[in-house]
Structures are given as C-alpha cells and as structure tokens.
Short mmCIF file of C-alpha atoms in Angstrom, two decimals:
data_model
loop_
_atom_site.label_atom_id
_atom_site.label_comp_id
_atom_site.label_asym_id
_atom_site.label_seq_id
_atom_site.Cartn_x
_atom_site.Cartn_y
_atom_site.Cartn_z
CA MET A 42 36.48 -1.28 188.74
CA SER A 43 38.33 1.63 190.36
CA ASP A 44 41.02 1.62 187.66
CA LEU A 45 38.51 2.55 184.98
CA PRO A 46 36.82 5.94 184.43
CA ARG A 47 33.75 6.07 186.66
CA ARG A 48 32.90 9.66 187.51
CA ALA A 49 30.13 10.98 185.32
CA VAL A 50 31.99 14.18 184.46
CA THR A 51 35.03 12.21 183.29
CA ARG A 52 32.96 9.82 181.20
CA SER A 53 30.94 12.67 179.67
CA ALA A 54 34.08 14.62 178.85
CA LYS A 55 35.61 11.67 177.00
CA LEU A 56 32.46 11.11 174.98
CA ALA A 57 32.01 14.83 174.35
CA SER A 58 35.53 14.99 172.92
CA LEU A 59 34.44 12.92 169.93
CA PRO A 60 32.35 15.49 168.00
CA LEU A 61 34.97 18.17 168.72
CA GLY A 62 37.65 15.99 167.18
CA PHE A 63 35.42 15.32 164.18
CA ALA A 64 34.83 19.03 163.65
CA GLY A 65 38.56 19.66 163.70
CA ARG A 66 39.24 16.92 161.18
CA THR A 67 36.48 18.22 158.90
CA ALA A 68 38.03 21.69 158.91
CA LEU A 69 41.42 20.15 158.19
CA GLY A 70 39.88 18.27 155.26
CA VAL A 71 38.45 21.46 153.76
CA GLY A 72 41.91 22.97 153.93
CA LYS A 73 43.51 20.01 152.18
CA ARG A 74 40.93 20.10 149.40
CA THR A 75 41.68 23.79 148.97
CA PHE A 76 45.33 22.94 148.42
CA GLY A 77 44.60 20.33 145.78
CA LYS A 78 44.20 17.00 147.59
CA SER A 79 41.35 14.97 146.08
CA ALA A 80 37.98 15.01 147.85
CA GLU A 81 37.96 11.21 147.99
CA ALA A 82 41.41 11.04 149.57
CA VAL A 83 40.44 13.64 152.15
CA ALA A 84 37.18 11.81 152.90
CA VAL A 85 39.02 8.54 153.49
CA GLU A 86 41.51 10.24 155.78
CA ILE A 87 38.73 11.89 157.81
CA GLN A 88 36.89 8.58 158.12
CA GLN A 89 39.99 6.74 159.26
CA ARG A 90 40.89 9.33 161.86
CA THR A 91 37.30 9.59 163.08
CA ALA A 92 37.13 5.81 163.42
CA GLU A 93 40.43 5.72 165.26
CA GLN A 94 39.34 8.32 167.81
CA LEU A 95 35.85 6.86 168.14
CA PHE A 96 37.01 3.36 168.98
CA LYS A 97 39.85 4.60 171.15
CA VAL A 98 37.43 6.45 173.42
CA LEU A 99 34.92 3.60 173.45
CA GLY A 100 37.68 1.19 174.40
CA GLU A 101 38.77 3.37 177.32
CA LEU A 102 35.32 3.36 178.89
CA LYS A 103 33.75 0.47 180.75
CA GLY A 104 29.99 0.17 180.76
CA GLY A 105 27.68 1.21 177.96
CA ALA A 106 30.37 2.69 175.76
CA MET A 107 32.50 -0.43 175.93
CA LYS A 108 29.48 -2.69 175.46
CA LEU A 109 28.39 -0.68 172.45
CA GLY A 110 31.85 -1.10 171.01
CA GLN A 111 31.64 -4.84 171.54
CA MET A 112 28.22 -5.07 169.91
CA LEU A 113 28.81 -2.83 166.90
CA SER A 114 30.69 -5.40 164.86
CA ILE A 115 29.27 -3.83 161.71
CA PHE A 116 31.46 -0.78 162.35
CA GLU A 117 34.48 -2.74 163.46
CA ALA A 118 34.31 -4.89 160.33
CA ALA A 119 34.40 -1.76 158.20
CA LEU A 120 37.66 -0.58 159.72
CA PRO A 121 41.17 -1.20 158.46
CA PRO A 122 43.19 -3.69 160.55
CA GLU A 123 45.54 -1.02 161.92
CA ILE A 124 42.52 0.57 163.67
CA ALA A 125 40.36 -2.47 164.46
CA GLY A 126 43.27 -4.55 165.79
CA PRO A 127 44.31 -2.21 168.63
CA TYR A 128 40.64 -1.56 169.42
CA ARG A 129 39.92 -5.26 169.92
CA ALA A 130 43.08 -5.58 171.99
CA THR A 131 41.95 -2.70 174.20
CA LEU A 132 38.56 -4.32 174.84
CA THR A 133 40.17 -7.66 175.65
CA ARG A 134 42.64 -6.05 178.02
CA LEU A 135 39.92 -4.09 179.82
CA GLN A 136 37.74 -7.14 180.26
CA GLU A 137 40.58 -9.34 181.47
CA ALA A 138 41.87 -6.64 183.82
CA ALA A 139 38.53 -5.87 185.46
CA PRO A 140 39.22 -6.45 189.17
CA PRO A 141 36.72 -8.66 190.98
CA LEU A 142 34.32 -7.19 193.50
CA PRO A 143 35.52 -7.49 197.09
CA ALA A 144 33.82 -10.29 199.00
CA SER A 145 32.10 -7.74 201.23
CA ALA A 146 30.44 -6.10 198.21
CA VAL A 147 29.35 -9.49 196.86
CA HIS A 148 27.82 -10.34 200.23
CA ARG A 149 25.85 -7.06 200.24
CA VAL A 150 24.37 -7.82 196.82
CA LEU A 151 23.48 -11.34 197.97
CA ALA A 152 21.85 -9.98 201.14
CA GLU A 153 19.83 -7.45 199.15
CA GLY A 154 18.64 -10.15 196.76
CA LEU A 155 18.30 -13.32 198.83
CA GLY A 156 17.89 -11.76 202.30
CA GLU A 157 20.17 -11.27 205.28
CA ASP A 158 20.09 -15.02 205.89
CA TRP A 159 21.43 -15.73 202.38
CA ARG A 160 24.13 -18.06 203.70
CA ASP A 161 21.40 -20.46 204.86
CA ARG A 162 20.51 -21.00 201.20
CA PHE A 163 23.96 -22.46 200.48
CA GLN A 164 25.91 -25.36 201.84
CA GLU A 165 29.08 -23.72 200.49
CA PHE A 166 29.88 -20.45 198.73
CA ASP A 167 33.22 -19.56 197.11
CA ASP A 168 34.07 -15.88 197.58
CA GLU A 169 36.55 -16.01 194.69
CA PRO A 170 34.74 -15.44 191.39
CA ALA A 171 34.94 -18.21 188.82
CA ALA A 172 34.38 -15.74 185.96
CA ALA A 173 34.01 -11.97 185.43
CA ALA A 174 32.26 -9.98 182.71
CA SER A 175 31.46 -6.36 181.91
CA ILE A 176 28.45 -6.02 184.25
CA GLY A 177 28.85 -8.83 186.77
CA GLN A 178 30.71 -11.90 187.98
CA VAL A 179 29.95 -15.56 188.67
CA HIS A 180 30.69 -17.54 191.84
CA ARG A 181 30.59 -21.29 192.29
CA ALA A 182 28.56 -22.61 195.22
CA ILE A 183 26.59 -25.58 196.56
CA TRP A 184 22.86 -24.90 196.95
CA GLU A 185 20.91 -25.94 200.01
CA ASP A 186 19.71 -29.11 198.26
CA GLY A 187 23.28 -30.19 197.41
CA ARG A 188 23.35 -29.09 193.77
CA ASP A 189 26.41 -27.37 192.32
CA VAL A 190 25.28 -23.92 191.23
CA ALA A 191 26.57 -20.81 189.47
CA VAL A 192 25.73 -17.57 191.31
CA LYS A 193 25.69 -14.53 189.05
CA VAL A 194 26.11 -11.21 190.90
CA GLN A 195 25.72 -7.85 189.16
CA TYR A 196 28.19 -5.04 189.88
CA PRO A 197 26.55 -2.34 192.03
CA GLY A 198 25.86 0.72 189.89
CA ALA A 199 26.38 -1.12 186.60
CA GLY A 200 22.91 -0.23 185.39
CA LYS A 201 23.25 3.51 185.94
CA ALA A 202 26.65 3.57 184.24
CA LEU A 203 25.35 1.70 181.19
CA ILE A 204 22.28 3.88 180.71
CA SER A 205 24.31 7.06 181.22
CA ASP A 206 26.77 5.96 178.54
CA PHE A 207 24.03 5.16 176.05
CA ASN A 208 22.35 8.51 176.63
CA GLN A 209 25.67 10.16 175.80
CA LEU A 210 26.32 7.92 172.79
CA ALA A 211 22.90 8.66 171.32
CA ARG A 212 24.19 12.17 170.61
CA LEU A 213 27.03 10.88 168.47
CA GLY A 214 25.03 9.61 165.52
CA ARG A 215 26.76 11.96 163.10
CA LEU A 216 30.12 10.36 163.87
CA PHE A 217 28.89 6.86 163.11
CA GLY A 218 27.26 8.24 159.98
CA VAL A 219 30.69 9.30 158.73
CA LEU A 220 31.76 5.66 158.75
CA MET A 221 28.51 4.16 157.42
CA PRO A 222 26.43 6.85 155.69
CA GLY A 223 23.70 4.37 154.71
CA LEU A 224 23.00 3.46 158.34
CA ASP A 225 20.07 4.68 160.45
CA VAL A 226 22.27 5.13 163.52
CA LYS A 227 19.65 6.69 165.81
CA SER A 228 17.27 3.72 165.52
CA MET A 229 20.13 1.28 165.94
CA LEU A 230 21.36 2.95 169.14
CA THR A 231 17.80 2.99 170.53
CA GLU A 232 17.51 -0.75 169.89
CA LEU A 233 20.90 -1.44 171.49
CA LYS A 234 19.94 0.56 174.58
CA GLU A 235 16.72 -1.43 174.97
CA ARG A 236 18.70 -4.68 174.72
CA VAL A 237 21.20 -3.58 177.34
CA VAL A 238 18.40 -2.54 179.71
CA GLU A 239 16.99 -6.07 179.36
CA GLU A 240 20.42 -7.59 179.93
CA LEU A 241 20.66 -5.75 183.25
CA ASP A 242 17.37 -7.26 184.43
CA TYR A 243 18.08 -10.73 185.85
CA THR A 244 14.31 -11.35 186.06
CA ILE A 245 14.18 -11.23 182.25
CA GLU A 246 17.29 -13.42 181.98
CA ALA A 247 15.76 -16.02 184.31
CA GLU A 248 12.55 -16.05 182.25
CA SER A 249 14.51 -16.39 179.00
CA GLN A 250 16.61 -19.25 180.36
CA THR A 251 13.51 -21.04 181.63
CA LEU A 252 11.71 -20.64 178.30
CA MET A 253 14.75 -21.87 176.40
CA ARG A 254 15.03 -24.89 178.68
CA GLU A 255 11.40 -25.69 177.86
CA GLY A 256 12.27 -25.58 174.16
CA PHE A 257 15.41 -27.65 174.76
CA PRO A 258 14.31 -29.97 177.60
CA ALA A 259 16.70 -31.82 179.89
CA ASP A 260 16.47 -35.02 177.81
CA ASP A 261 17.37 -33.26 174.53
CA PRO A 262 19.91 -35.38 172.65
CA ASP A 263 21.97 -32.39 171.45
CA PHE A 264 21.83 -29.63 174.05
CA TYR A 265 21.70 -28.95 177.77
CA ILE A 266 20.29 -25.73 179.24
CA PRO A 267 21.00 -25.33 182.98
CA GLU A 268 17.94 -24.99 185.18
CA VAL A 269 17.23 -21.69 186.95
CA VAL A 270 17.41 -22.38 190.69
CA ALA A 271 16.63 -18.93 192.12
CA GLN A 272 16.48 -15.29 191.09
CA ALA A 273 16.06 -12.16 193.20
CA GLY A 274 17.24 -8.61 192.58
CA ASP A 275 20.75 -8.56 191.11
CA VAL A 276 21.35 -12.24 191.87
CA LEU A 277 20.74 -15.20 189.56
CA VAL A 278 21.38 -18.79 190.64
CA THR A 279 21.47 -21.58 188.04
CA GLU A 280 22.79 -25.11 187.76
CA TRP A 281 26.54 -25.39 187.32
CA ILE A 282 27.69 -27.37 184.30
CA ASP A 283 31.14 -28.78 183.64
CA GLY A 284 32.51 -29.47 180.20
CA THR A 285 35.15 -28.49 177.69
CA PRO A 286 34.84 -24.78 176.79
CA LEU A 287 34.40 -24.11 173.10
CA SER A 288 37.50 -21.90 173.31
CA LYS A 289 39.51 -24.96 174.39
CA ILE A 290 38.22 -26.93 171.39
CA ILE A 291 39.20 -24.02 169.14
CA SER A 292 42.76 -24.11 170.47
CA ASP A 293 43.31 -27.85 171.02
CA GLY A 294 40.46 -29.93 169.56
CA ASP A 295 40.97 -32.55 166.88
CA GLN A 296 39.04 -32.24 163.60
CA ASP A 297 36.22 -34.63 164.53
CA THR A 298 35.63 -32.79 167.79
CA ARG A 299 35.72 -29.45 165.99
CA ASP A 300 33.18 -30.56 163.39
CA HIS A 301 30.90 -32.10 166.02
CA ALA A 302 30.96 -29.04 168.29
CA ALA A 303 30.52 -26.71 165.31
CA LEU A 304 27.50 -28.60 164.00
CA LEU A 305 25.77 -28.42 167.39
CA TYR A 306 26.73 -24.77 167.79
CA CYS A 307 25.28 -23.91 164.38
CA ARG A 308 22.17 -26.02 165.05
CA PHE A 309 21.52 -24.32 168.37
CA LEU A 310 21.72 -20.80 166.98
CA LEU A 311 19.54 -21.64 163.96
CA SER A 312 16.92 -23.73 165.78
CA GLY A 313 16.21 -21.53 168.80
CA PRO A 314 13.60 -19.31 167.09
CA SER A 315 11.59 -22.25 165.71
CA ARG A 316 11.86 -24.38 168.86
CA CYS A 317 11.03 -21.74 171.46
CA GLY A 318 10.74 -18.36 169.72
CA LEU A 319 14.09 -17.21 171.14
CA LEU A 320 17.48 -16.32 169.70
CA HIS A 321 20.52 -16.58 171.96
CA GLY A 322 22.19 -13.24 171.32
CA ASP A 323 25.68 -13.78 172.74
CA PRO A 324 27.36 -16.65 170.84
CA HIS A 325 30.77 -16.06 172.45
CA PRO A 326 32.78 -19.31 172.81
CA GLY A 327 32.89 -18.79 176.58
CA ASN A 328 29.14 -19.38 176.74
CA PHE A 329 29.32 -22.95 175.39
CA ARG A 330 30.65 -26.22 176.82
CA LEU A 331 30.98 -29.63 175.15
CA LEU A 332 29.71 -32.02 177.81
CA PRO A 333 31.15 -35.51 178.46
CA ASP A 334 28.04 -37.09 176.87
CA GLY A 335 28.65 -35.18 173.61
CA ARG A 336 25.93 -32.59 174.08
CA LEU A 337 26.48 -28.85 173.92
CA GLY A 338 25.86 -26.98 177.17
CA VAL A 339 24.76 -23.35 176.85
CA LEU A 340 25.31 -20.50 179.33
CA ASP A 341 24.37 -16.83 179.78
CA PHE A 342 20.89 -15.84 178.65
CA GLY A 343 21.10 -12.11 179.32
CA ALA A 344 21.05 -11.18 175.63
CA VAL A 345 18.10 -13.18 174.29
CA ASP A 346 15.73 -11.88 171.63
CA ARG A 347 12.09 -12.87 171.16
CA ILE A 348 11.58 -13.74 167.47
CA PRO A 349 7.90 -13.71 166.35
CA GLU A 350 6.89 -16.29 163.75
CA GLU A 351 6.23 -13.62 161.13
CA PHE A 352 9.75 -12.20 161.56
CA GLN A 353 11.26 -15.70 161.49
CA TYR A 354 9.68 -16.20 158.08
CA ARG A 355 10.91 -12.82 156.81
CA MET A 356 14.47 -13.61 157.90
CA GLY A 357 14.37 -17.02 156.25
CA ARG A 358 12.91 -15.62 153.06
CA LEU A 359 15.62 -12.96 152.92
CA LEU A 360 18.32 -15.58 153.44
CA ARG A 361 16.84 -17.77 150.70
CA ILE A 362 16.57 -14.89 148.23
CA GLY A 363 20.17 -14.00 149.00
CA THR A 364 21.28 -17.42 147.71
CA LEU A 365 19.54 -16.98 144.36
CA ASP A 366 21.11 -15.89 141.08
CA ASP A 367 18.85 -12.87 140.69
CA ILE A 368 20.46 -9.66 141.91
CA ASP A 369 17.36 -7.58 141.09
CA GLU A 370 15.24 -9.77 143.38
CA ILE A 371 17.95 -9.58 146.03
CA GLU A 372 18.02 -5.78 145.85
CA ALA A 373 14.22 -5.62 146.07
CA ALA A 374 14.24 -7.88 149.14
CA LEU A 375 16.93 -5.78 150.83
CA ARG A 376 14.88 -2.66 150.18
CA ASP A 377 11.72 -4.36 151.52
CA GLU A 378 13.57 -5.09 154.78
CA GLU A 379 15.19 -1.61 154.76
CA PHE A 380 18.76 -2.87 154.50
CA ILE A 381 18.85 -0.32 151.69
CA ARG A 382 17.09 2.83 152.86
CA GLU A 383 14.72 4.85 150.70
CA GLY A 384 16.60 7.26 148.46
CA VAL A 385 19.92 5.38 148.73
CA ASP A 386 21.37 4.17 145.44
CA VAL A 387 23.73 1.19 145.43
CA ASP A 388 26.07 -0.21 142.82
CA ILE A 389 24.32 -3.43 141.77
CA GLU A 390 27.49 -5.12 140.53
CA GLY A 391 29.27 -4.17 143.74
CA LEU A 392 26.35 -5.50 145.80
CA GLU A 393 26.38 -8.79 143.90
CA ALA A 394 30.13 -9.20 144.37
CA PHE A 395 29.82 -8.39 148.06
CA LEU A 396 26.96 -10.83 148.81
CA ALA A 397 28.05 -13.84 146.76
CA PRO A 398 30.72 -15.20 149.11
CA ILE A 399 28.70 -14.34 152.23
CA THR A 400 25.84 -16.62 151.16
CA GLU A 401 28.17 -19.41 150.05
CA PRO A 402 27.77 -21.49 153.27
CA PHE A 403 24.02 -21.72 152.58
CA VAL A 404 24.41 -22.79 148.95
CA THR A 405 26.77 -25.76 148.94
CA GLU A 406 26.03 -29.16 150.49
CA THR A 407 28.79 -28.67 153.06
CA PHE A 408 30.98 -25.67 153.69
CA ARG A 409 34.41 -25.34 155.26
CA PHE A 410 34.59 -22.34 157.54
CA SER A 411 38.15 -21.10 157.83
CA ARG A 412 40.14 -18.12 159.03
CA GLU A 413 41.27 -17.56 155.45
CA TRP A 414 37.68 -17.28 154.22
CA LEU A 415 36.88 -14.94 157.11
CA ARG A 416 39.85 -12.73 156.26
CA ASP A 417 38.57 -12.52 152.69
CA MET A 418 35.14 -11.47 153.97
CA ALA A 419 36.72 -8.83 156.18
CA ALA A 420 38.77 -7.50 153.28
CA ARG A 421 35.57 -6.78 151.39
CA VAL A 422 34.36 -4.33 154.03
CA THR A 423 37.57 -2.66 155.19
CA ASP A 424 37.69 -0.31 152.20
CA LEU A 425 36.54 3.08 153.51
CA ARG A 426 36.24 4.70 150.10
CA PRO A 427 32.82 6.24 149.43
CA THR A 428 32.35 3.81 146.52
CA ASN A 429 32.35 0.74 148.79
CA VAL A 430 28.81 -0.64 148.63
CA VAL A 431 28.81 -1.89 152.23
CA ARG A 432 28.95 1.70 153.45
CA GLN A 433 25.59 2.35 151.80
CA LEU A 434 23.82 -0.48 153.61
CA ASN A 435 21.62 -0.08 156.67
CA LEU A 436 21.09 -2.36 159.66
CA PRO A 437 17.37 -2.23 160.60
CA PRO A 438 16.83 -2.17 164.38
CA GLU A 439 15.02 -5.52 164.51
CA TYR A 440 18.01 -7.13 162.80
CA VAL A 441 20.60 -5.76 165.24
CA ILE A 442 20.79 -8.85 167.43
CA VAL A 443 20.38 -11.13 164.39
CA HIS A 444 23.40 -9.47 162.77
CA ARG A 445 25.33 -9.81 166.01
CA VAL A 446 24.61 -13.55 166.15
CA LEU A 447 25.29 -14.13 162.45
CA SER A 448 28.59 -12.24 162.40
CA ALA A 449 29.90 -13.47 165.76
CA GLY A 450 28.67 -17.02 165.16
CA THR A 451 30.34 -17.13 161.75
CA GLY A 452 33.54 -15.93 163.37
CA VAL A 453 33.44 -18.78 165.89
CA LEU A 454 32.81 -21.36 163.15
CA CYS A 455 35.84 -20.00 161.28
CA GLN A 456 37.93 -20.25 164.43
CA LEU A 457 36.87 -23.90 164.67
CA GLU A 458 38.12 -24.48 161.10
CA CYS A 459 35.18 -26.85 160.62
CA GLU A 460 33.22 -28.37 157.75
CA ILE A 461 29.48 -28.64 158.35
CA PRO A 462 26.21 -28.82 156.35
CA ALA A 463 25.01 -25.30 157.19
CA ARG A 464 22.56 -25.35 154.28
CA ALA A 465 20.84 -28.52 155.49
CA GLU A 466 20.56 -27.08 158.99
CA SER A 467 18.98 -23.93 157.54
CA LEU A 468 16.50 -25.95 155.51
CA ARG A 469 15.58 -27.91 158.63
CA TRP A 470 15.23 -25.08 161.14
CA VAL A 471 14.82 -21.67 159.46
CA ALA A 472 11.23 -20.82 158.54
CA GLY A 473 10.95 -19.36 155.05
CA PHE A 474 14.31 -20.64 153.85
CA ALA A 475 12.90 -23.78 152.21
CA ASP A 476 9.91 -22.07 150.61
CA GLU A 477 9.71 -22.18 146.82
CA GLU A 478 12.70 -24.51 146.84
CA GLU A 479 11.75 -26.25 143.61
CA GLU A 480 10.76 -23.07 141.77
CA ALA A 481 13.96 -21.17 142.57
CA GLU A 482 17.05 -23.29 142.76
CA PRO A 483 20.06 -21.70 144.51
CA VAL A 484 23.33 -21.07 142.75
CA ALA A 485 25.48 -24.24 142.78
#
C-alpha cells in the first residue's frame, strides 16, 4: 500500500482541502450573481465543482475515505456522468492496483492470530493472495484436516487508517449538504463509521457467517454458506468454495443461466432478514458463485446488518405503500420513516414521477432488469438543480445498509439483463409487504 497516501498529515491535508475549496467556490458564486448570472445557475455550478473535488479527493485516499466513497452510492447517483464516471474509474484503479502484502507481513499476522506454530494448522499455504480488497487479502490453503480453506488476512494498520479517515470526514457534513440538502449527513456518517468498525472485527464477521449458515443450512436447496473453520485476531479461516463468479455470468452467461442466478441472488438478499435476522450488506458480484449443483454460494460477511422483526415489518410496509396509487399515503409513510425530514417541503408531483419507475419491479408479475432501465433511473437523479425532488430526500441511518443493498443489488440485476418475479419473491419473504393485500391493490 506504499503507493497510496498513508501519513496522517498527508491524509488530513487532502481532506482539509475540501472545505477550503468549497469556500472559494461560494465566494466565486456570489461574485457571479453580482454580475447578473442567475442564482440557480450559480448554485448548480457550485454543486458540480464541489462534487468533483469531493469525489476526486475521496478517490485518491485508501481506507475510510475510499470506503465511504464506495458506500455513498446515494451521492454518486446524484452526480452527472462526467463527474461520477471518472470517480468510479479511480476507485476501480485503486482497488485493482493495491499491491499485495509481502509474505513476511502475512506470516506475522498469521503468527499473531493463530500462534507462532501457525504452519502446523495447515497442510499447505499459498503465499500468493487469491484476492485483495480494501482492508485485507485472501489466501488459499489446505487446513490440517484436509479441507480447502480461504484464509482472510487483514492489512496491518487498516483499522487505524479507516477510523482516522472517518473522524476527518465527519467534519465535512456541510459539503455533502451542498449536494443533498435534505440529508441528515452527520447521522449517516456516524452509522457508516459504526459499520466499518464492525467490518474490521473478524470476530463479528465469523459470528455473522455462522448465524447466516444456521439460517441457510448446508442442505439448503438454493444456497451454500461456507463454514467458519477458525478465527483469531486479524485472521479468518473459512471453507473454500469453487464455482462460476457472478461477474463471469454477467459477461458470458446465457439467458437461462442469467435468469437462474438472478432469481437466487434476489431471493438471498430478500430472504436473509426473515430466515436469520441478517442482511448481507455487500452484494458485489465478486461475493457470489454459481456452484456446479445450481446453488448460489455466498462469500464475505464483513458487512452484515442485524434486522429486528419490527424493522423488517416497517421496511416491508414502506415498500408496499410505495407500490400503491396514493401519493399522499406514500408521502406520509416517507415522513414517518424520516425519508422526508421535518420542515422539508417536497414537490408531490415530482415525488410521484420519481418513485413510480423505481417501484415497478415490485408491481408487475415479472420484471426485466436492464441497463437501459437503470440508465433511465440514473437520469432521474443526476439533475443537480435545486428543484430536483431527490435532493430533498433524507436517508435515515438505519436504512443506510438497506439502501446500499437495494441500489447495488438492483445494479447487479440490471447487469445480468434478467427477467425475474421480484414481486412474488417480496410477497414470500418480506414481512409487511403482503399485508392488506386485498384492501389495497398495487398499480398494474
């Protein structure tokens, strides 16, 4: 990781440059208004330049700043393509270019976690990582009992870097507020920080994976959750699973395979809360494998959210109300859940036009997810004018990971170009969604 900014003073300076740049742009905007440029035009220009600088700096930093950038899809979706495109490219390049830890460093982490005699726990251990991520890397090995295992090793110092970044980012709420004035940024950043702290703790990840395996046992006809073999310190050892990565199906799969994988993918994300009280919070295609027996294998349980039954019902009820032809009831429900904050007025017609296509997959018997449909959704939120209703909406902290799953999961389904019965899966698995079904029929 030596090619990325690491020293605290360097990281702090980059983050500190953001409010200074914003102040300069605000002063420039006042000057332009003085010379006759419309307030709305100046506001849009300030927002675009603020967004450009914000995401540029986030993309240059590894750790908490980069992870925040990856997670805040609500901001990215609100940006014009000329800003969001290079930002995504920067994140991809950083992640792909992250150099692996030297074998000696990996061995130190293993010794700290499993003991100085860690090699006795393995029949074989491959020093070359099989995969790398933002806070750790995975090695393939053979456990002492002969099982193929995946050994997840966290980068030394990753935790301190992440927490330091989030402490810095918490001071930048005003900048995010420029982009999304209806958003309670402080609460959202606090929630994200708590999630990242949990993701750093492999004890929590091991517990989450074990609980999810109990909800989706080894003989499940649709899914396979690898068993946790061992966990200690910054080391997590689980079963290794082979299969076709979802990304490979996206690029090369035939239509039947796409539809089958997509149905299981959708079913897994929707059914987790009701089956084991957990929501898998990182639905990236790299975390899923289509196994030879047709089941979907699931990896990486660092970002898992506990979903209480009461909250499951509230989410389902909100989703159901969103499918109804009653915009007043929809607005009331959004206010109840604080998606529209107290004192914020929204354009009801604009809200109705914005929500209608988003709820479409949960209204029709089957729905075809496509890149074209996704581009249309994105176009609805890339308008930075103050009149755009999406800029007045809030993301309540408890919905942060839910939004992440819904937006990222929808993106994967659109990449699969699939047709699946998303509504039927929701009726089957989402508490609250089927309530009052006969009394309030959805829009056809």
